[in-house]
Short mmCIF file of N, CA and C and ligand atoms in Angstrom, two decimals:
data_model
loop_
_atom_site.label_atom_id
_atom_site.label_comp_id
_atom_site.label_asym_id
_atom_site.label_seq_id
_atom_site.Cartn_x
_atom_site.Cartn_y
_atom_site.Cartn_z
N MET T 340 206.15 -62.47 -20.71
CA MET T 340 204.31 -63.07 -20.73
C MET T 340 203.68 -61.80 -19.34
N ILE T 341 204.41 -63.01 -18.50
CA ILE T 341 203.00 -62.70 -17.24
C ILE T 341 203.76 -61.79 -17.05
N ARG T 342 205.16 -61.29 -16.48
CA ARG T 342 204.61 -60.48 -16.44
C ARG T 342 203.74 -59.12 -17.32
N GLY T 343 203.97 -58.95 -18.00
CA GLY T 343 203.16 -58.10 -19.29
C GLY T 343 201.61 -58.06 -18.40
N ILE T 344 201.18 -59.28 -18.00
CA ILE T 344 199.65 -59.85 -17.19
C ILE T 344 200.40 -58.69 -16.21
N LEU T 345 200.66 -58.62 -15.46
CA LEU T 345 201.08 -57.85 -13.79
C LEU T 345 200.80 -57.03 -14.63
N LEU T 346 201.89 -56.57 -15.50
CA LEU T 346 201.23 -55.26 -15.76
C LEU T 346 200.40 -54.36 -15.82
N ILE T 347 200.02 -55.12 -16.28
CA ILE T 347 198.14 -54.59 -16.88
C ILE T 347 197.33 -54.18 -15.78
N PHE T 348 197.07 -55.45 -15.08
CA PHE T 348 196.87 -55.76 -13.62
C PHE T 348 197.12 -54.54 -13.07
N LEU T 349 198.85 -54.06 -12.82
CA LEU T 349 198.35 -52.97 -11.86
C LEU T 349 198.10 -51.87 -11.80
N THR T 350 198.50 -51.71 -13.54
CA THR T 350 197.85 -50.10 -13.44
C THR T 350 196.83 -50.19 -13.98
N LEU T 351 195.88 -50.82 -14.01
CA LEU T 351 193.97 -51.53 -13.56
C LEU T 351 193.40 -50.75 -12.13
N PHE T 352 195.01 -51.80 -11.58
CA PHE T 352 194.57 -51.47 -10.70
C PHE T 352 194.05 -50.39 -9.65
N PHE T 353 195.87 -49.37 -10.59
CA PHE T 353 195.96 -47.93 -9.59
C PHE T 353 194.62 -46.91 -9.99
N SER T 354 194.83 -47.49 -11.05
CA SER T 354 193.55 -46.47 -11.66
C SER T 354 192.50 -46.06 -11.53
N VAL T 355 191.93 -47.21 -11.01
CA VAL T 355 191.03 -47.55 -10.09
C VAL T 355 191.07 -47.20 -9.03
N VAL T 356 191.77 -46.93 -8.60
CA VAL T 356 192.15 -46.42 -6.50
C VAL T 356 192.59 -45.00 -7.09
N SER T 357 193.30 -44.00 -7.18
CA SER T 357 193.18 -43.68 -8.21
C SER T 357 191.74 -42.37 -8.36
N CYS T 358 191.22 -42.92 -9.51
CA CYS T 358 189.34 -42.74 -9.78
C CYS T 358 188.07 -42.81 -8.17
N LYS T 359 188.98 -43.23 -7.60
CA LYS T 359 188.01 -43.41 -6.78
C LYS T 359 188.37 -42.06 -5.95
N LYS T 360 189.97 -42.10 -5.95
CA LYS T 360 190.00 -40.66 -3.88
C LYS T 360 189.66 -39.09 -4.76
N THR T 361 189.58 -38.57 -6.07
CA THR T 361 189.17 -38.05 -6.91
C THR T 361 188.03 -38.16 -6.33
N GLU T 362 186.52 -39.00 -7.09
CA GLU T 362 186.35 -38.15 -6.69
C GLU T 362 185.61 -38.18 -5.44
N THR T 363 186.08 -38.32 -4.65
CA THR T 363 186.29 -38.23 -2.87
C THR T 363 186.72 -37.19 -3.00
N VAL T 364 187.55 -35.96 -3.21
CA VAL T 364 187.88 -34.73 -3.15
C VAL T 364 186.97 -34.13 -3.53
N THR T 365 187.11 -34.65 -5.25
CA THR T 365 185.52 -33.42 -5.51
C THR T 365 183.94 -33.24 -4.92
N ALA T 366 183.69 -34.34 -5.02
CA ALA T 366 182.67 -34.40 -3.46
C ALA T 366 182.71 -33.43 -2.37
N GLN T 367 183.55 -33.81 -1.31
CA GLN T 367 184.06 -32.53 -0.48
C GLN T 367 184.50 -30.95 -1.07
N ILE T 368 184.54 -31.30 -2.23
CA ILE T 368 184.93 -29.52 -1.82
C ILE T 368 183.80 -29.01 -2.81
N ASN T 369 182.75 -29.47 -3.30
CA ASN T 369 181.98 -28.46 -4.18
C ASN T 369 181.15 -28.33 -2.35
N VAL T 370 180.56 -29.51 -1.64
CA VAL T 370 179.66 -29.99 -0.22
C VAL T 370 180.11 -28.46 0.07
N ASP T 371 181.97 -27.94 0.54
CA ASP T 371 182.24 -27.11 1.51
C ASP T 371 182.12 -25.45 0.54
N THR T 372 181.76 -25.81 -0.71
CA THR T 372 181.27 -24.80 -1.54
C THR T 372 179.83 -23.70 -1.49
N VAL T 373 178.97 -25.84 -1.65
CA VAL T 373 177.93 -24.56 -2.40
C VAL T 373 177.02 -24.40 -1.30
N LYS T 374 176.47 -23.77 -2.04
CA LYS T 374 175.32 -23.15 -1.07
C LYS T 374 173.79 -24.15 -0.70
N VAL T 375 174.13 -25.10 0.52
CA VAL T 375 172.98 -25.52 0.35
C VAL T 375 171.94 -25.22 0.75
N THR T 376 170.59 -25.37 1.25
CA THR T 376 169.72 -25.05 0.93
C THR T 376 168.43 -25.73 1.43
N TYR T 377 167.52 -25.73 2.18
CA TYR T 377 166.09 -26.07 2.34
C TYR T 377 165.53 -27.58 0.40
N ASN T 378 165.32 -25.60 0.26
CA ASN T 378 164.49 -26.20 -1.18
C ASN T 378 165.10 -27.12 -1.43
N ASN T 379 166.24 -26.73 -1.99
CA ASN T 379 167.23 -27.20 -2.70
C ASN T 379 167.74 -28.87 -2.77
N GLN T 380 168.38 -28.56 -1.39
CA GLN T 380 168.75 -30.06 -1.40
C GLN T 380 168.37 -31.26 0.45
N ILE T 381 167.77 -29.73 1.28
CA ILE T 381 167.66 -30.73 3.06
C ILE T 381 165.67 -31.35 2.56
N ALA T 382 165.06 -30.46 2.48
CA ALA T 382 163.75 -31.19 2.09
C ALA T 382 163.35 -32.04 1.12
N PRO T 383 164.54 -32.81 0.15
CA PRO T 383 164.55 -33.76 -0.79
C PRO T 383 164.95 -34.97 0.16
N ILE T 384 165.90 -34.55 0.55
CA ILE T 384 166.73 -35.52 2.23
C ILE T 384 165.88 -36.15 3.21
N LEU T 385 164.65 -34.95 3.65
CA LEU T 385 164.12 -35.33 4.64
C LEU T 385 162.73 -36.51 4.18
N ALA T 386 162.20 -35.34 2.61
CA ALA T 386 161.09 -36.00 2.43
C ALA T 386 161.71 -37.48 2.23
N ALA T 387 162.13 -37.71 2.36
CA ALA T 387 162.43 -39.24 1.35
C ALA T 387 162.99 -40.55 2.61
N ASN T 388 163.68 -39.87 3.38
CA ASN T 388 164.23 -40.68 4.76
C ASN T 388 163.47 -39.84 6.37
N CYS T 389 162.46 -39.43 6.40
CA CYS T 389 162.77 -38.81 7.67
C CYS T 389 160.82 -38.02 8.05
N ILE T 390 160.67 -37.82 6.99
CA ILE T 390 159.07 -37.59 6.70
C ILE T 390 157.50 -38.45 7.73
N SER T 391 158.45 -39.59 7.46
CA SER T 391 157.08 -40.51 8.27
C SER T 391 157.26 -41.19 8.67
N CYS T 392 158.05 -40.26 9.34
CA CYS T 392 157.83 -40.63 11.43
C CYS T 392 157.46 -39.37 11.52
N HIS T 393 157.62 -38.00 11.49
CA HIS T 393 157.52 -37.06 11.13
C HIS T 393 157.05 -35.78 10.93
N LYS T 394 155.98 -36.10 10.58
CA LYS T 394 155.12 -34.79 10.28
C LYS T 394 153.75 -34.61 11.28
N THR T 395 152.89 -33.13 10.29
CA THR T 395 151.96 -32.94 11.09
C THR T 395 151.58 -34.23 10.74
N GLY T 396 151.10 -34.58 12.48
CA GLY T 396 149.94 -35.95 13.03
C GLY T 396 150.59 -37.13 12.77
N ASN T 397 152.30 -36.73 12.86
CA ASN T 397 152.45 -37.64 13.58
C ASN T 397 154.15 -37.90 13.43
N THR T 398 154.22 -36.86 15.29
CA THR T 398 155.13 -36.01 15.21
C THR T 398 156.16 -37.05 16.37
N SER T 399 156.69 -38.36 15.52
CA SER T 399 157.68 -38.84 17.08
C SER T 399 158.34 -37.82 17.27
N GLY T 400 158.63 -38.00 19.00
CA GLY T 400 159.84 -37.86 19.64
C GLY T 400 158.95 -36.62 19.70
N TYR T 401 157.86 -35.73 19.53
CA TYR T 401 158.03 -33.56 19.23
C TYR T 401 158.33 -32.90 18.13
N VAL T 402 159.03 -34.09 17.42
CA VAL T 402 159.50 -33.41 15.81
C VAL T 402 158.75 -33.25 14.72
N ASN T 403 158.66 -31.92 14.31
CA ASN T 403 158.53 -32.21 12.13
C ASN T 403 158.91 -31.67 11.50
N LEU T 404 159.15 -32.17 11.22
CA LEU T 404 159.74 -32.05 10.30
C LEU T 404 159.44 -31.89 8.02
N ASP T 405 158.28 -31.85 8.03
CA ASP T 405 157.28 -31.05 7.29
C ASP T 405 157.88 -30.46 6.42
N SER T 406 158.28 -29.04 7.12
CA SER T 406 157.98 -28.03 6.71
C SER T 406 159.15 -27.35 6.76
N TYR T 407 159.44 -25.96 6.25
CA TYR T 407 161.33 -25.07 6.66
C TYR T 407 160.58 -25.16 8.31
N ILE T 408 160.21 -24.42 8.13
CA ILE T 408 159.71 -23.47 9.71
C ILE T 408 159.14 -25.12 10.72
N ASN T 409 159.10 -25.55 10.72
CA ASN T 409 158.93 -26.78 11.04
C ASN T 409 160.83 -27.49 11.19
N ALA T 410 161.29 -27.75 10.31
CA ALA T 410 162.73 -28.44 10.65
C ALA T 410 163.32 -27.45 10.95
N LYS T 411 163.29 -26.38 11.21
CA LYS T 411 165.22 -24.99 11.29
C LYS T 411 165.66 -25.35 12.15
N PRO T 412 164.19 -25.33 13.61
CA PRO T 412 164.87 -24.77 14.43
C PRO T 412 165.34 -26.29 14.59
N PHE T 413 165.64 -27.36 13.89
CA PHE T 413 166.28 -28.79 14.57
C PHE T 413 167.90 -28.23 14.11
N GLY T 414 168.02 -27.70 12.78
CA GLY T 414 169.42 -27.32 12.17
C GLY T 414 169.67 -26.65 13.04
N ILE T 415 169.24 -25.18 13.90
CA ILE T 415 169.74 -24.64 14.75
C ILE T 415 170.35 -25.33 15.60
N ASN T 416 169.07 -25.82 16.59
CA ASN T 416 170.21 -26.57 17.77
C ASN T 416 171.23 -27.70 17.73
N GLY T 417 171.53 -28.35 16.10
CA GLY T 417 171.88 -29.26 16.14
C GLY T 417 171.44 -30.83 16.51
N ASN T 418 170.50 -30.69 16.74
CA ASN T 418 169.95 -31.98 16.98
C ASN T 418 169.83 -33.36 15.57
N LEU T 419 169.70 -32.35 14.91
CA LEU T 419 169.34 -32.77 12.76
C LEU T 419 170.17 -33.62 12.48
N TYR T 420 171.53 -32.44 12.72
CA TYR T 420 172.86 -33.11 12.40
C TYR T 420 172.91 -34.40 13.35
N GLY T 421 173.51 -34.16 13.85
CA GLY T 421 173.57 -34.56 15.83
C GLY T 421 173.11 -36.51 16.25
N CYS T 422 171.60 -36.34 15.01
CA CYS T 422 170.74 -37.95 15.36
C CYS T 422 171.37 -38.86 14.39
N VAL T 423 170.78 -37.67 12.93
CA VAL T 423 171.40 -38.40 10.94
C VAL T 423 173.27 -38.61 11.76
N GLN T 424 174.06 -38.38 11.81
CA GLN T 424 175.51 -38.60 12.18
C GLN T 424 175.53 -39.75 13.86
N ARG T 425 174.47 -39.75 14.12
CA ARG T 425 174.42 -41.10 15.54
C ARG T 425 175.95 -40.73 16.86
N LEU T 426 176.07 -39.28 16.91
CA LEU T 426 176.84 -38.52 17.81
C LEU T 426 176.37 -39.60 18.68
N ASP T 427 177.01 -39.07 20.27
CA ASP T 427 176.10 -39.46 21.66
C ASP T 427 175.10 -38.69 21.36
N GLY T 428 174.83 -39.09 22.63
CA GLY T 428 173.56 -37.59 23.12
C GLY T 428 172.42 -38.09 22.29
N ASN T 429 172.11 -37.93 20.87
CA ASN T 429 171.66 -38.18 19.93
C ASN T 429 170.25 -39.47 20.23
N VAL T 430 168.92 -39.29 18.86
CA VAL T 430 168.73 -41.16 19.28
C VAL T 430 169.23 -41.21 17.78
N GLY T 431 169.77 -42.30 17.21
CA GLY T 431 170.33 -42.20 15.87
C GLY T 431 168.92 -42.49 14.40
N MET T 432 169.22 -41.41 13.88
CA MET T 432 168.27 -41.92 12.59
C MET T 432 168.87 -41.35 11.31
N PRO T 433 168.01 -42.75 9.89
CA PRO T 433 166.64 -43.11 10.91
C PRO T 433 166.22 -44.22 11.65
N ILE T 434 165.21 -43.99 12.04
CA ILE T 434 165.38 -45.16 13.21
C ILE T 434 164.85 -46.52 12.72
N GLY T 435 166.31 -47.68 12.38
CA GLY T 435 165.52 -48.97 11.88
C GLY T 435 165.56 -48.78 10.58
N ALA T 436 166.69 -48.07 10.29
CA ALA T 436 166.92 -47.85 8.83
C ALA T 436 169.26 -47.77 9.23
N PRO T 437 169.14 -48.30 7.02
CA PRO T 437 171.17 -47.44 7.47
C PRO T 437 171.46 -45.91 8.21
N LYS T 438 172.46 -45.59 7.96
CA LYS T 438 173.51 -44.38 8.16
C LYS T 438 173.12 -43.48 6.67
N LEU T 439 172.35 -42.62 7.01
CA LEU T 439 172.37 -41.82 5.17
C LEU T 439 173.64 -42.00 4.90
N ASP T 440 174.22 -41.89 3.62
CA ASP T 440 175.28 -41.84 2.81
C ASP T 440 175.94 -40.90 3.14
N SER T 441 177.70 -40.54 2.84
CA SER T 441 178.23 -40.40 3.49
C SER T 441 177.82 -38.18 2.77
N LEU T 442 177.32 -38.51 1.33
CA LEU T 442 177.08 -36.76 0.29
C LEU T 442 175.48 -36.14 1.53
N LYS T 443 174.92 -36.77 1.64
CA LYS T 443 173.14 -36.46 2.61
C LYS T 443 174.77 -36.22 3.74
N LEU T 444 175.36 -37.04 4.38
CA LEU T 444 175.64 -36.27 6.22
C LEU T 444 176.10 -35.20 5.40
N LEU T 445 177.14 -35.40 5.19
CA LEU T 445 177.94 -33.04 4.69
C LEU T 445 177.10 -32.58 3.99
N LEU T 446 176.09 -32.75 3.36
CA LEU T 446 174.42 -31.62 3.42
C LEU T 446 174.75 -31.18 3.77
N ILE T 447 174.06 -31.84 5.13
CA ILE T 447 173.87 -31.51 6.24
C ILE T 447 173.68 -30.10 7.40
N LYS T 448 175.55 -31.46 7.11
CA LYS T 448 176.18 -30.65 8.50
C LYS T 448 176.22 -29.13 7.05
N ARG T 449 176.82 -28.83 6.24
CA ARG T 449 176.71 -27.79 5.55
C ARG T 449 175.66 -26.85 5.38
N TRP T 450 173.91 -27.40 6.02
CA TRP T 450 173.34 -26.69 5.80
C TRP T 450 173.05 -26.07 7.25
N CYS T 451 173.48 -26.51 8.01
CA CYS T 451 173.64 -26.17 9.76
C CYS T 451 174.63 -25.45 9.91
N LEU T 452 175.54 -25.61 9.07
CA LEU T 452 177.37 -24.28 9.29
C LEU T 452 175.95 -23.45 8.94
N LEU T 453 175.57 -23.18 7.73
CA LEU T 453 175.03 -21.83 6.70
C LEU T 453 174.55 -21.65 8.01
N LYS T 454 173.57 -22.02 8.78
CA LYS T 454 172.70 -21.06 8.75
C LYS T 454 170.95 -21.57 8.99
N CYS T 455 170.90 -22.18 8.49
CA CYS T 455 169.69 -23.24 7.80
C CYS T 455 169.27 -21.90 6.92
N PRO T 456 169.28 -22.04 5.29
CA PRO T 456 168.73 -21.09 4.79
C PRO T 456 167.85 -21.61 4.07
N GLU T 457 166.65 -21.17 3.78
CA GLU T 457 165.14 -21.20 2.77
C GLU T 457 165.36 -21.92 1.87
N ASN T 458 166.10 -20.80 0.50
CA ASN T 458 166.11 -20.59 -0.87
C ASN T 458 167.63 -20.40 -0.89
C1 HEC V 796 160.56 -44.62 11.86
C2 HEC V 796 160.74 -43.72 11.64
C3 HEC V 796 161.35 -43.11 12.18
C4 HEC V 796 162.03 -42.28 11.07
C5 HEC V 796 162.06 -43.13 9.59
C6 HEC V 796 162.53 -41.08 11.40
N1 HEC V 796 162.82 -40.58 12.81
FE1 HEC V 796 163.44 -39.29 13.74
N2 HEC V 796 162.44 -40.28 15.34
C7 HEC V 796 161.68 -41.54 15.48
C8 HEC V 796 161.44 -41.63 17.05
C9 HEC V 796 160.42 -43.12 17.67
C10 HEC V 796 161.43 -40.61 17.65
C11 HEC V 796 161.05 -40.43 19.17
C12 HEC V 796 162.39 -41.49 19.99
C13 HEC V 796 163.45 -41.37 21.10
O1 HEC V 796 162.78 -40.34 21.96
O2 HEC V 796 163.63 -41.80 22.06
C14 HEC V 796 162.66 -39.91 17.39
C15 HEC V 796 163.23 -38.65 16.54
C16 HEC V 796 163.69 -37.81 15.94
C17 HEC V 796 164.47 -36.45 16.23
C18 HEC V 796 164.81 -36.48 18.73
C19 HEC V 796 165.24 -36.81 19.05
C20 HEC V 796 167.20 -36.88 19.01
O3 HEC V 796 167.45 -37.23 19.33
O4 HEC V 796 167.85 -35.21 18.90
C21 HEC V 796 165.01 -35.99 15.68
C22 HEC V 796 165.34 -34.42 15.67
C23 HEC V 796 164.46 -36.98 14.41
N3 HEC V 796 163.89 -38.03 15.14
C24 HEC V 796 165.20 -36.82 13.22
C25 HEC V 796 164.98 -37.78 12.21
C26 HEC V 796 165.36 -37.20 11.10
C27 HEC V 796 165.82 -36.53 10.99
C28 HEC V 796 165.05 -38.06 10.52
C29 HEC V 796 165.10 -38.34 8.86
C30 HEC V 796 166.79 -39.03 8.68
C31 HEC V 796 164.37 -39.19 10.70
N4 HEC V 796 163.72 -38.99 12.49
C32 HEC V 796 163.57 -40.75 11.01
C33 HEC V 796 161.08 -42.19 14.61
C34 HEC V 796 161.82 -41.91 13.27
#
């Protein structure tokens, strides 16, 4: 009886663990092959997490991220990724908030690797 319960518990435990693994791998594969563009994925991330401090009229650190033309140079020069990934030599962003989740970090990295396409 106890063995049966233990077996069910272990089966459930391992299926949860293996499910999690598959999800991570799938997200990784998608991000590595998907076309990431400013309009589709990057603008919404910046709007939700960065624009309040980085827009025309409030360009903290002389950084404006409120349009493609304004944001692209920071993708190209590496500082956009550097600051959200909190690399040495960059100021960690967003200031005063937790690090962006890993999917957003992967999307920003991929966008920079693709040389920051608009569409
Ligand atoms: C609460 C306000 C605030 C938010 C939100 C914010 N920033 Fe900043 N950011 C600043 C300030 C202030 C500076 C200047 C910091 C300094 O020079 O010490 C700065 C500087 C920067 C810089 C230049 C510094 C560097 O390391 O290259 C970049 C790039 C940057 N922010 C990107 C972002 C991004 C991307 C986000 C969203 C994920 C974001 N910021 C969110 C306030 C903010």
